[in-house]
Coordinates of C-alpha atoms and ligand atoms in Angstrom, one line a residue:
X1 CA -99.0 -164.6 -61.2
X2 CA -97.1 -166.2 -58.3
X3 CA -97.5 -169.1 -57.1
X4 CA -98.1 -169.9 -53.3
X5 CA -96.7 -173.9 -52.7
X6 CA -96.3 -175.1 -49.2
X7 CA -92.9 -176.6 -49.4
X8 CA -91.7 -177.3 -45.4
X9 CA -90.3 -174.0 -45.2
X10 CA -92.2 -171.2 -45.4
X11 CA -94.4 -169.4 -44.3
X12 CA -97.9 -171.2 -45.0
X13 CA -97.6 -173.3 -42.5
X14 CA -101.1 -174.2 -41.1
X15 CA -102.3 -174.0 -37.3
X16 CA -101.8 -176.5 -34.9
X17 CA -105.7 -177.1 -35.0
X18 CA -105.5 -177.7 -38.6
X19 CA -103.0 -180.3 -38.4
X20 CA -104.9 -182.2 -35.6
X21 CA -106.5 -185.7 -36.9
X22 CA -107.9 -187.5 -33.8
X23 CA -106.5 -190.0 -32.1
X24 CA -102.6 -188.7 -32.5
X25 CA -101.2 -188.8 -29.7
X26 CA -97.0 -186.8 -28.9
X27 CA -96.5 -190.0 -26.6
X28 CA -96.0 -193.4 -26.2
X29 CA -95.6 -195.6 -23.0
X30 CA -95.0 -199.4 -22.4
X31 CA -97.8 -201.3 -21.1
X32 CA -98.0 -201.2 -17.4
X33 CA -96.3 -203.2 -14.9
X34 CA -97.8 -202.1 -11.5
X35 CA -101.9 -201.9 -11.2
X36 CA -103.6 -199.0 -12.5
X37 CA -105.1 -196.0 -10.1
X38 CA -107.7 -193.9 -11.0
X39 CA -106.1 -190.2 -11.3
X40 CA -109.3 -188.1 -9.6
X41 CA -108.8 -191.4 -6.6
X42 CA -105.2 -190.5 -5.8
X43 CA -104.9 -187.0 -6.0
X44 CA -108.6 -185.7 -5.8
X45 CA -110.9 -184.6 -8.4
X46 CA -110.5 -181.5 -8.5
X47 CA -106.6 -181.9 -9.5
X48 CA -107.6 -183.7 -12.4
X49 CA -108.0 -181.6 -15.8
X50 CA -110.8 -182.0 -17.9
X51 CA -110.3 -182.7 -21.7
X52 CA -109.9 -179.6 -23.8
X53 CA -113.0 -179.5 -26.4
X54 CA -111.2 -178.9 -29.8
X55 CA -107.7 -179.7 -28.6
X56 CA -105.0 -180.4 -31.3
X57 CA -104.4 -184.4 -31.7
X58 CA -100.8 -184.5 -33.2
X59 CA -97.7 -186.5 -33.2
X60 CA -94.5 -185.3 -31.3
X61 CA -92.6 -184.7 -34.8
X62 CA -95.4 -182.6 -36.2
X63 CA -95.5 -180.6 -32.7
X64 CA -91.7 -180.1 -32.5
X65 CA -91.7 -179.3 -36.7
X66 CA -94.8 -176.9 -36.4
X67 CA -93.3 -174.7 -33.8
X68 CA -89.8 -174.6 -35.3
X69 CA -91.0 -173.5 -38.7
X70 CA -93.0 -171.0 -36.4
X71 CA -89.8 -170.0 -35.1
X72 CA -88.6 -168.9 -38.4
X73 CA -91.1 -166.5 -39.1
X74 CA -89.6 -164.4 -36.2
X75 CA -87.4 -162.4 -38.1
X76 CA -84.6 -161.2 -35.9
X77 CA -81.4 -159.6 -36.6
X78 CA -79.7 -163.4 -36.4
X79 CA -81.6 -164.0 -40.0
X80 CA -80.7 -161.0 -41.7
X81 CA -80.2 -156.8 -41.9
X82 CA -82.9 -155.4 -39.9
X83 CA -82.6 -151.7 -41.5
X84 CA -85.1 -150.1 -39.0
X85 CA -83.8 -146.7 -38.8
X86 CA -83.5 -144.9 -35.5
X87 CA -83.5 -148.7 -33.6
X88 CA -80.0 -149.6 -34.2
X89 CA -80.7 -152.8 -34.8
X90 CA -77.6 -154.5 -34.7
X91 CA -75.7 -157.8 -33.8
X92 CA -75.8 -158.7 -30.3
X93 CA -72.1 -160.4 -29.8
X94 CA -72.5 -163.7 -28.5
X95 CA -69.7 -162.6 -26.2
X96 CA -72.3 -160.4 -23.8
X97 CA -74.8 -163.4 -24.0
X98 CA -71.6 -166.1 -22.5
X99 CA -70.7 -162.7 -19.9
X100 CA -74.4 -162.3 -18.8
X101 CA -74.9 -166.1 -18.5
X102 CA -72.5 -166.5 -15.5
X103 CA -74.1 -168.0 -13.1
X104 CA -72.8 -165.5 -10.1
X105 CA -74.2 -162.6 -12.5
X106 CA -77.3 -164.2 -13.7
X107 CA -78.5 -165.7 -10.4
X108 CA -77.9 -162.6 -8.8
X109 CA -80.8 -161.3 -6.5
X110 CA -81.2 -157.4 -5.8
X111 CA -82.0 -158.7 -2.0
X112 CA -78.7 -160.1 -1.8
X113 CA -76.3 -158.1 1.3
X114 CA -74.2 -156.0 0.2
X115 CA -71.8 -158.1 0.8
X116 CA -72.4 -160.7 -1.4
X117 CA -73.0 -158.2 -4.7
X118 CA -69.3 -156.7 -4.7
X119 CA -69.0 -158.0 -8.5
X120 CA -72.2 -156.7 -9.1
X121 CA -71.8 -153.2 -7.9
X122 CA -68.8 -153.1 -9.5
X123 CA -69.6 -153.8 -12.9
X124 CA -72.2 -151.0 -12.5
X125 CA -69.8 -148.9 -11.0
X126 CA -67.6 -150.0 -14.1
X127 CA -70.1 -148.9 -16.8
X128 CA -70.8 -146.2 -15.2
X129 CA -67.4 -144.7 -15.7
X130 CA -66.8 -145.9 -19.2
X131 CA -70.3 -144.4 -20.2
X132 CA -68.8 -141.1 -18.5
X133 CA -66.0 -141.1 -20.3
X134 CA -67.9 -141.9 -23.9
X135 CA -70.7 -139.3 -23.0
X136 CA -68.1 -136.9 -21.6
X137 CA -70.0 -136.4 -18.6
X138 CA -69.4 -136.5 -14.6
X139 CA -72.0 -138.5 -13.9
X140 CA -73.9 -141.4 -14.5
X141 CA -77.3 -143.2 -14.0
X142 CA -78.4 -146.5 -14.9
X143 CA -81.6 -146.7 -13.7
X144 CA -83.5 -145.5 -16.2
X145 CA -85.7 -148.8 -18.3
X146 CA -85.3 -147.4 -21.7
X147 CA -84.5 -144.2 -23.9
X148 CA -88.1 -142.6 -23.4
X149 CA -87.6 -143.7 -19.5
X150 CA -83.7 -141.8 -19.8
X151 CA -85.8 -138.5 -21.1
X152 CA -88.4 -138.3 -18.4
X153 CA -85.5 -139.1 -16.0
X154 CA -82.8 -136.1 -17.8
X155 CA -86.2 -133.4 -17.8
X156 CA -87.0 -134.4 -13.9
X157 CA -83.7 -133.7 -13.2
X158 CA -83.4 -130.3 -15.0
X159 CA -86.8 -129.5 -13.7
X160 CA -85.7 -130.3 -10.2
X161 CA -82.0 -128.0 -10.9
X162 CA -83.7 -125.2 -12.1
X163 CA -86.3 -125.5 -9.1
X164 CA -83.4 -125.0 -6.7
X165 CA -82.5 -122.2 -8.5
X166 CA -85.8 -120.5 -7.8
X167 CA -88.2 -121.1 -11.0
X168 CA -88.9 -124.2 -13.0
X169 CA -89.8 -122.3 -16.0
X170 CA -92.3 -123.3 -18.1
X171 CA -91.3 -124.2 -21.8
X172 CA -89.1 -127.3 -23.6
X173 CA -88.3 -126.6 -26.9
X174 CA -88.0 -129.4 -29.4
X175 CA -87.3 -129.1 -33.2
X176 CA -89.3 -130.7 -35.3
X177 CA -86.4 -133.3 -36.4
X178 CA -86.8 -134.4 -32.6
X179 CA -87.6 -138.6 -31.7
X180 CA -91.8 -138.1 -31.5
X181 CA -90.8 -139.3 -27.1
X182 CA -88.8 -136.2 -27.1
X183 CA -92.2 -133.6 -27.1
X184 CA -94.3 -136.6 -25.0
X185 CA -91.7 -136.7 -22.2
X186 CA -92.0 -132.7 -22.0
X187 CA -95.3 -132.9 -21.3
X188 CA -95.2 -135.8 -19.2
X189 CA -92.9 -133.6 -16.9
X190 CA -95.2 -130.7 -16.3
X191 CA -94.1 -128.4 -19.5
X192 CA -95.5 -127.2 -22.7
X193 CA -94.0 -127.3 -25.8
X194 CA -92.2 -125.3 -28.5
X195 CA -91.8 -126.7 -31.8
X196 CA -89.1 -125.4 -33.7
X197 CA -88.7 -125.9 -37.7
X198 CA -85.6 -127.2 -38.9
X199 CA -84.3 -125.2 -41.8
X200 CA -84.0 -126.9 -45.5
X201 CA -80.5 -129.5 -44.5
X202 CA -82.4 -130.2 -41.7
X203 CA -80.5 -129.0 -38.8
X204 CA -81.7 -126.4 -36.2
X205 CA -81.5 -122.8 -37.3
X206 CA -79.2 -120.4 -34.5
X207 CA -81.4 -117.5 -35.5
X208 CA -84.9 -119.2 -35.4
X209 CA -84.0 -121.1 -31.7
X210 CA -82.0 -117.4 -30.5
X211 CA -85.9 -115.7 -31.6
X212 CA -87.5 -118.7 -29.7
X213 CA -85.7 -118.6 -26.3
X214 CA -86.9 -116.3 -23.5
X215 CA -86.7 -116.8 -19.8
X216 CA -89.8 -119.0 -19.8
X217 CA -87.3 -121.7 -21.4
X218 CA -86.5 -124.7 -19.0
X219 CA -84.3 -126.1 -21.9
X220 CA -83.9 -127.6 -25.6
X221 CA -84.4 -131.5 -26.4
X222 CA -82.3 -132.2 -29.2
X223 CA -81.8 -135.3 -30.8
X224 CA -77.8 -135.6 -32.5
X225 CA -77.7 -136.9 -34.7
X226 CA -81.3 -136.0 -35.1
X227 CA -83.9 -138.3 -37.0
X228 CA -83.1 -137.0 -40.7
X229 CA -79.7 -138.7 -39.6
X230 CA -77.6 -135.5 -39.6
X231 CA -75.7 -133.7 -37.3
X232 CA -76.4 -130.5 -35.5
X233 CA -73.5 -128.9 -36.8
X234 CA -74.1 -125.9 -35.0
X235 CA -74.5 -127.4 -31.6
X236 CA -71.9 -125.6 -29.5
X237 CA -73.8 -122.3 -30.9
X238 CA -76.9 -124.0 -29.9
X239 CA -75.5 -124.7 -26.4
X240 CA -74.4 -121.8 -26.0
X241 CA -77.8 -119.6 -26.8
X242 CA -79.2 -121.5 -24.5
X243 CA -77.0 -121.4 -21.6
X244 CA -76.8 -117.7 -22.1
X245 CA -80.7 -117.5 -21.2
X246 CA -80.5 -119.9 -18.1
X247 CA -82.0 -122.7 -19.9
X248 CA -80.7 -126.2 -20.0
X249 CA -79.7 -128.6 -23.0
X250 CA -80.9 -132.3 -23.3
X251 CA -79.5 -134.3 -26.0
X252 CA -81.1 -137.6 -26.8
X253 CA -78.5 -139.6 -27.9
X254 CA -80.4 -143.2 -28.3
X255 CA -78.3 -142.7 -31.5
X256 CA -74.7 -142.2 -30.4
X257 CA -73.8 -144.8 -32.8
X258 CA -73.0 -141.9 -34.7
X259 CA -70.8 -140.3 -32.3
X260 CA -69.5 -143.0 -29.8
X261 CA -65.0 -142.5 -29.6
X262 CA -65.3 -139.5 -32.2
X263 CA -67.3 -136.8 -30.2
X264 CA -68.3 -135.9 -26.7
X265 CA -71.6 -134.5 -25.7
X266 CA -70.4 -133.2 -22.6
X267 CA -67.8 -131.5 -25.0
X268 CA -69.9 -129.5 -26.9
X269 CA -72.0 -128.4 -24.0
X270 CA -74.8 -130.7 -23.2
X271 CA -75.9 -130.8 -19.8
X272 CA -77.8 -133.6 -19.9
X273 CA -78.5 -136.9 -22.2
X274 CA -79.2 -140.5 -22.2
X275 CA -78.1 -143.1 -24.6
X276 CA -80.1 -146.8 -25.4
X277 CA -77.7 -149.1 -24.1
X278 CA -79.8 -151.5 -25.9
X279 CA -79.0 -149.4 -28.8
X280 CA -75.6 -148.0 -29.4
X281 CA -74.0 -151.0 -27.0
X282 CA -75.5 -153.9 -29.0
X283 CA -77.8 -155.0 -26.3
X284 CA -80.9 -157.3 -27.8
X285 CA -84.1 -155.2 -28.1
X286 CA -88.1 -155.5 -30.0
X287 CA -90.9 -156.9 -29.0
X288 CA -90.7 -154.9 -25.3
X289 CA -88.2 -156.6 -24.1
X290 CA -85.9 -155.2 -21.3
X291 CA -83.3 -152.5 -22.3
X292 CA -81.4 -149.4 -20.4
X293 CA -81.5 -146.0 -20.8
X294 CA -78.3 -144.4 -19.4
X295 CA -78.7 -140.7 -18.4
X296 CA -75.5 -138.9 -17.9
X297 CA -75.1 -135.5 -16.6
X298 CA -73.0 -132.3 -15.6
X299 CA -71.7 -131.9 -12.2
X300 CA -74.3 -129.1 -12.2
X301 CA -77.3 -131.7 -12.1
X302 CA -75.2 -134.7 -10.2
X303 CA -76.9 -134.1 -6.6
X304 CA -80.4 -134.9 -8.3
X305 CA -79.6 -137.9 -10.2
X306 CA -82.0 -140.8 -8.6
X307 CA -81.1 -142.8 -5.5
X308 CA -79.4 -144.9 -4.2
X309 CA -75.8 -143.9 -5.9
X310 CA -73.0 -146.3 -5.7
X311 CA -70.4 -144.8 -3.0
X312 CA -67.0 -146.4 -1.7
X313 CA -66.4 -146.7 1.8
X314 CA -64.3 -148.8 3.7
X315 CA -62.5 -150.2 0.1
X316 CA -66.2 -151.7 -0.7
X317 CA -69.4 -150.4 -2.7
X318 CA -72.4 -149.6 -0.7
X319 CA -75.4 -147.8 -1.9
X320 CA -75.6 -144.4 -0.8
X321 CA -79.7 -143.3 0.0
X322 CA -78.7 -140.4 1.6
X323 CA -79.3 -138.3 -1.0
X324 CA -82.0 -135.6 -0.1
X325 CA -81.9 -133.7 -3.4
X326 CA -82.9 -136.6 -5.8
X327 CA -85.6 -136.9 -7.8
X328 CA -86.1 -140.4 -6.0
X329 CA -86.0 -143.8 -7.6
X330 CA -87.1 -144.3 -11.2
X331 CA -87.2 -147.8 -11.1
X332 CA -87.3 -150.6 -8.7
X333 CA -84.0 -152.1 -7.6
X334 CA -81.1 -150.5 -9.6
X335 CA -82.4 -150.7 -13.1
X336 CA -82.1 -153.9 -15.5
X337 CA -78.7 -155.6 -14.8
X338 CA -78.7 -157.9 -17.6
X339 CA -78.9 -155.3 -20.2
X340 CA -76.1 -153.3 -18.5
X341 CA -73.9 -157.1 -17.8
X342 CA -74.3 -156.8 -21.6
X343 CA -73.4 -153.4 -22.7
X344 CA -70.1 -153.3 -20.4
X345 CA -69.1 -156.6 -22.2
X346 CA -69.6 -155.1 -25.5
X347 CA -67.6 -151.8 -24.5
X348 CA -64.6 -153.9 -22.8
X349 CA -64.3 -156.7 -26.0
X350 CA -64.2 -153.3 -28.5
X351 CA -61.8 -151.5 -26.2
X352 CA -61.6 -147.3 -27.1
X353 CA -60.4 -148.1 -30.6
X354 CA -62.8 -150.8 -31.1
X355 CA -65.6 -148.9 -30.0
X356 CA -64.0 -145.8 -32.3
X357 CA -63.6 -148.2 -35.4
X358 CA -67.3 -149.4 -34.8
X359 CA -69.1 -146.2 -35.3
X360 CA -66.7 -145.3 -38.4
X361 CA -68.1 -148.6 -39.6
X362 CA -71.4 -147.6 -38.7
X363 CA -71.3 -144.1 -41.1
X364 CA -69.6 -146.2 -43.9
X365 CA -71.8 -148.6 -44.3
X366 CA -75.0 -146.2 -43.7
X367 CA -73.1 -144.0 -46.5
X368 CA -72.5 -146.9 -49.2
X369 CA -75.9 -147.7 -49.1
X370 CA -76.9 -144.0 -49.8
X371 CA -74.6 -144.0 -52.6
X372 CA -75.9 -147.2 -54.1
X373 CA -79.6 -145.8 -53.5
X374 CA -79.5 -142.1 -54.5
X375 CA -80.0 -142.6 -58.0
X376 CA -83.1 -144.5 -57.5
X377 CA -84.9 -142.9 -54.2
X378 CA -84.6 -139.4 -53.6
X379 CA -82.2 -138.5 -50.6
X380 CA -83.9 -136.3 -48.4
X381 CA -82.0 -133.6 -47.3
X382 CA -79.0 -132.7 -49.2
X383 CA -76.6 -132.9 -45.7
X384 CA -74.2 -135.5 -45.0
X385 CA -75.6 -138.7 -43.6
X386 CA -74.2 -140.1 -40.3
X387 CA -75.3 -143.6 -39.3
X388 CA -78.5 -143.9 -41.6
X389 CA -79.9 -142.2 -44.5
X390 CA -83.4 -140.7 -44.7
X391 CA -85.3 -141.0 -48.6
X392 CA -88.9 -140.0 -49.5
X393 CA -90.4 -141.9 -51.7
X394 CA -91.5 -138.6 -54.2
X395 CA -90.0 -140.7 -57.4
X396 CA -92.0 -143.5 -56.8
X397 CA -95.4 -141.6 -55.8
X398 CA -95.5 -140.6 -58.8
X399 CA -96.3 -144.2 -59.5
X400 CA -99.1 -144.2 -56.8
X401 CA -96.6 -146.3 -55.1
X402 CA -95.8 -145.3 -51.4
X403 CA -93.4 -146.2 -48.4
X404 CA -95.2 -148.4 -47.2
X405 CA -96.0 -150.4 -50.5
X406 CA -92.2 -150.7 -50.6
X407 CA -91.9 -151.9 -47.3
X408 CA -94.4 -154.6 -47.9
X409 CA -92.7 -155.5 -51.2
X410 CA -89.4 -155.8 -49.4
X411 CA -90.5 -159.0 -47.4
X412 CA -91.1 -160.5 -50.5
X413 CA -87.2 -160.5 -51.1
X414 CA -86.4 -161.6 -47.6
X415 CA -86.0 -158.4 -45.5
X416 CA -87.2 -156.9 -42.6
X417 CA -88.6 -153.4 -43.8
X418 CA -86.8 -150.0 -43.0
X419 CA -88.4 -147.4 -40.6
X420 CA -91.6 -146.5 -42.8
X421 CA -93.2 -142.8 -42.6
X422 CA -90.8 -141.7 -40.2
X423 CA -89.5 -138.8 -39.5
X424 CA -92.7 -136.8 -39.9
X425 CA -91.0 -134.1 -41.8
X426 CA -89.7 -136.0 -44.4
X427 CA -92.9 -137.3 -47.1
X428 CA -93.2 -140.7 -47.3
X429 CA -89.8 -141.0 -45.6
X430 CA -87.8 -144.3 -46.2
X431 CA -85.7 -144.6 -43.1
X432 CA -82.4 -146.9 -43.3
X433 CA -79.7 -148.0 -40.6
X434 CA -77.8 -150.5 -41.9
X435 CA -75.6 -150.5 -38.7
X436 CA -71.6 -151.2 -38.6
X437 CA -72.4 -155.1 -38.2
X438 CA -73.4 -156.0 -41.4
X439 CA -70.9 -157.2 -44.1
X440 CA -71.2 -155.9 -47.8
X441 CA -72.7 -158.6 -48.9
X442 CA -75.6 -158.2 -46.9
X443 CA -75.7 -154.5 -48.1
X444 CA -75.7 -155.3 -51.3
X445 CA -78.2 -158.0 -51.3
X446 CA -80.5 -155.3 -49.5
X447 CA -79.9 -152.4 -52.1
X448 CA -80.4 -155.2 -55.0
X449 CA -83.5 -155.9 -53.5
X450 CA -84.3 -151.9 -53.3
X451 CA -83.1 -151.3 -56.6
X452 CA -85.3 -153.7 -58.3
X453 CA -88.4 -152.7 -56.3
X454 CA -87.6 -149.2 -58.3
X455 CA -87.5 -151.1 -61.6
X456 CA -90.7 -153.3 -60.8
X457 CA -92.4 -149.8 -60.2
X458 CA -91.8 -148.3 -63.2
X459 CA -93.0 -151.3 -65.1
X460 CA -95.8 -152.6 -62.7
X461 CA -96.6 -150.2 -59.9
X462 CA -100.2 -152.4 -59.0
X463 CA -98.0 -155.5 -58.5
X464 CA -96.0 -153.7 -55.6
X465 CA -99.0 -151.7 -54.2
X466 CA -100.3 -155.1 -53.4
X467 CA -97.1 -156.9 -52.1
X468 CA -96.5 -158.6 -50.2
X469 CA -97.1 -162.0 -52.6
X470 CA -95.3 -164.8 -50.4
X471 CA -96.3 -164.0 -47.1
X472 CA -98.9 -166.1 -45.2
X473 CA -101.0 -163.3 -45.2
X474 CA -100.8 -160.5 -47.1
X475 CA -102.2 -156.9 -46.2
X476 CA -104.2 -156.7 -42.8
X477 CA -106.4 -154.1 -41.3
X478 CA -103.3 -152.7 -39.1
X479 CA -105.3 -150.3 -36.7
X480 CA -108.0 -153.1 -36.4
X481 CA -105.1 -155.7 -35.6
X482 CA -104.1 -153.3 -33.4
X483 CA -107.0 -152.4 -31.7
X484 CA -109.1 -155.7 -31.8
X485 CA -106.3 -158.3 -32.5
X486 CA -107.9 -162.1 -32.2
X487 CA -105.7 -164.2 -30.5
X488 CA -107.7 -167.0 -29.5
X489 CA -108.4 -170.1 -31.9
X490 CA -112.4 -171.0 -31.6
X491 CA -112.8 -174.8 -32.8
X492 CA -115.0 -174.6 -35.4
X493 CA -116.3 -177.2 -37.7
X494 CA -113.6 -179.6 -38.8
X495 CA -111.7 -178.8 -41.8
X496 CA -112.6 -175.1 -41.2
X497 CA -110.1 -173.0 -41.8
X498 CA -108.4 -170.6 -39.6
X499 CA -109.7 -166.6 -39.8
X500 CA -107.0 -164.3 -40.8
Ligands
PLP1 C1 -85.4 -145.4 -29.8 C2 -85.3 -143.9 -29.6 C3 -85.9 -143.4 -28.4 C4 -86.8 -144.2 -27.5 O1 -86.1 -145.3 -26.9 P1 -87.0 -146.5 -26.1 O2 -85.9 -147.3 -25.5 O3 -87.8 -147.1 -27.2 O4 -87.9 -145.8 -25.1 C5 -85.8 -142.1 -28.2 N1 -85.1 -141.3 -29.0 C6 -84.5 -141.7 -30.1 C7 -83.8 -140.8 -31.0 C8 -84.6 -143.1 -30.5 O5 -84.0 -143.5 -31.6

């Protein structure tokens, strides 16, 4: 059995409330040396607060030690691996945070003239043309909030293109290996949807999509490398069925991890895609926070792309409304300029052969932990992996264990779980992205961790289906917590203890 201590760092640290013993007080002052007012005289009653029934009565030591042990529950990518597949969740260089801190940048308003934001335009002009030049495309956005925001902006803009040509069309097809936004974005923009089944590597069969494409196509979302974490080998045929039926190609490409400095979208015939700058360039993401979905495009599409566009005139930037074949604005201002401060930081300290070197890094280190894992998780697809590798858990359901168990068991040993359940066509899928930050050590700690999971399964499968064991909690209802989460302490009696 283990056994749950409170030592002072972990994670049973009590509420505030529970800590409170009356009379405490987080301040001391020296006895006065001017006459006392009455507060509700000077200022007026009604600016002075009533007490709080219940409050918490503790010293400033136990306040400031409460919330940084708090602090250490948040489990963030500057603690350890966070193998989320799909999120890319890796190291934010400190150098973007000292680049988006200076004070010209940071204070910057969007109100400012135009000409006080010269530096500012030009770092989005900047971006703009590296991201062209990574994406292999002519054109640029940055506008768009975040990758599911960079889809609905890439499909309004083919559905606007293939209005001018006369007929919107009606379908989007998306293979089932497709990020679950791809199919909600088509519908979002008017079309239905065709699913298409990826064959047994899990790639996108020519001869299945050439059977699925008629003149009722507006295009093809494809995610490359798709969620199974392989590569559309066949793309350029892809492309090219497609284009020979009028239709358009989308490629999500939140993950160009996998491809950044080795291969060009544009190249291999997309006409459309977005990237998560918050992604791929190392940008901080979770929790909602703000990110940047770049949407780059062929000439073909360039007159839709959403106003204002940057222009030059007169050797200075000015923003260009004049645009009367744009989809419009997609977002207030000219979309999230920390996030994109960031991401040109992290492109200009890698340089091209940085950049090039990361994402080599990136399929090493997603490859070495495949190789370490293979022999105890089942590898899902037998295709190379790019920047993560994709397991179902079939060896260990056989223990009644599941995904999710493992998951749960993997906090025990420290780690934030990997992407759980996800892709759909994979059963019981354990997702990892290691990402090109983390050092060996760290991979190996993480696949020791795996690896013994295996071993406690075989021996006790009940222990793991009930993990995790050194959490503050262990399971939850998670679609109650989600539905009707409590978030407000009611004092009860004292000494109660805290609900759940
Ligand atoms: C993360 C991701 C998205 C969605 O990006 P958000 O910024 O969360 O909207 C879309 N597609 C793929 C493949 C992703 O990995």
């Amino acid at each position: 059995m283990i056994r749950k201590v409170r030592t002072h760092v972990n994670q049973n640290e009590p509420l505030l409330f529970e800590l409170s013993s009356p009379g405490k007080r987080a301040w001391q002052l020296p006895e006065l040396d001017v006459p006392a007012v009455d507060a509700a005289e000077a200022l007026g009653a009604g600016a002075v607060r009533d007490d709080i029934e219940g409050f918490p009565e503790v010293s400033e030591v136990e306040v400031i030690r409460h919330f940084t042990r708090l602090s250490t529950w948040n489990y963030g990518i500057d603690l350890g691996l966070f193998p989320l597949g799909s999120c890319t969740m890796k190291y934010n260089p400190r150098i973007n945070e000292a680049v988006a801190r200076i004070e010209g940048l940071a204070w910057a308003h969007p109100y400012q003239p135009e000409s006080l934001s010269q530096g500012a335009m030009e770092i989005i002009a900047a971006l703009e043309k590296r991201l062209g030049e990574i994406f292999g495309m002519d054109a640029v956005t940055l506008q768009p909030a975040a990758g599911a925001h960079g889809e609905y902006t890439g499909i309004m803009l083919i559905r606007k293109y293939l209005e001018s040509q006369g007929n919107p069309r009606k379908t989007i097809i998306v293979p089932d290996a497709a990020h679950g936004t791809n199919p909600a974005t088509a519908i979002m923009v008017g079309y239905e949807v065709l699913n298409l089944k990826s064959n047994d590597r899990g790639m996108v069969d020519p001869a299945a999509l050439a059977a699925a494409v008629t003149s009722d196509t507006a295009a093809m979302m494809l995610t490359n490398p798709n969620t199974v974490g392989v590569f559309e080998q066949e793309i350029v045929k892809i492309c090219a069925i497609l284009h020979d039926k009028g239709a358009q190609v989308y490629m999500d490409g939140a993950n160009m991890n996998a491809l950044v400095g080795i291969a060009r979208p544009g190249d291999f015939g997309v006409d459309v895609m977005h990237s998560n700058l918050h992604k791929t360039f190392s940008t901080p993401h979770g929790g909602g926070g703000p990110g940047a979905g770049a949407v780059g495009v062929r000439a073909h599409l360039e007159p839709f792309l959403p106003a204002p566009r940057l222009k030059r005139a007169n050797g200075a930037w000015t923003w260009d409304y004049d645009r009367p074949r744009s989809i419009g604005r997609v977002r207030a201002f000219y979309g999230n300029f920390g996030v994109l401060v960031r991401a040109l930081a992290y492109i200009m300290a890698h340089g091209g052969p940085g950049l090039r070197k990361a994402t080599l890094d990136a399929l090493l280190n997603a490859n070495y932990v495949r190789a370490r894992l293979e022999k105890h998780y089942q590898i899902a697809y037998d295709a190379p992996s790019m920047h993560e590798c994709v397991f179902s858990d079939s060896k260990q359901a056989a223990h009644g264990v599941r995904t999710g168990d493992i998951a749960k068991r993997l906090i025990d040993y420290g780690f934030h779980p990997y992407t759980v359940s996800f892709p759909l066509i994979v059963s019981g899928a354990l997702m990892i992205e290691p990402t090109e930050t983390e050092p060996k050590q760290e991979l190996d700690l993480f696949c020791d961790a795996l690896i013994s999971i295996a071993e406690e399964i075989e021996k006790d499968p009940e222990m793991v289906k009930h993990a995790p064991h050194l959490t503050r909690t262990t399971r939850v209802d998670e679609v109650m917590a989600a539905r009707k989460p409590i978030v407000r302490w009611k004092p009860g009696p004292a000494g109660a203890k805290a609900a759940d």
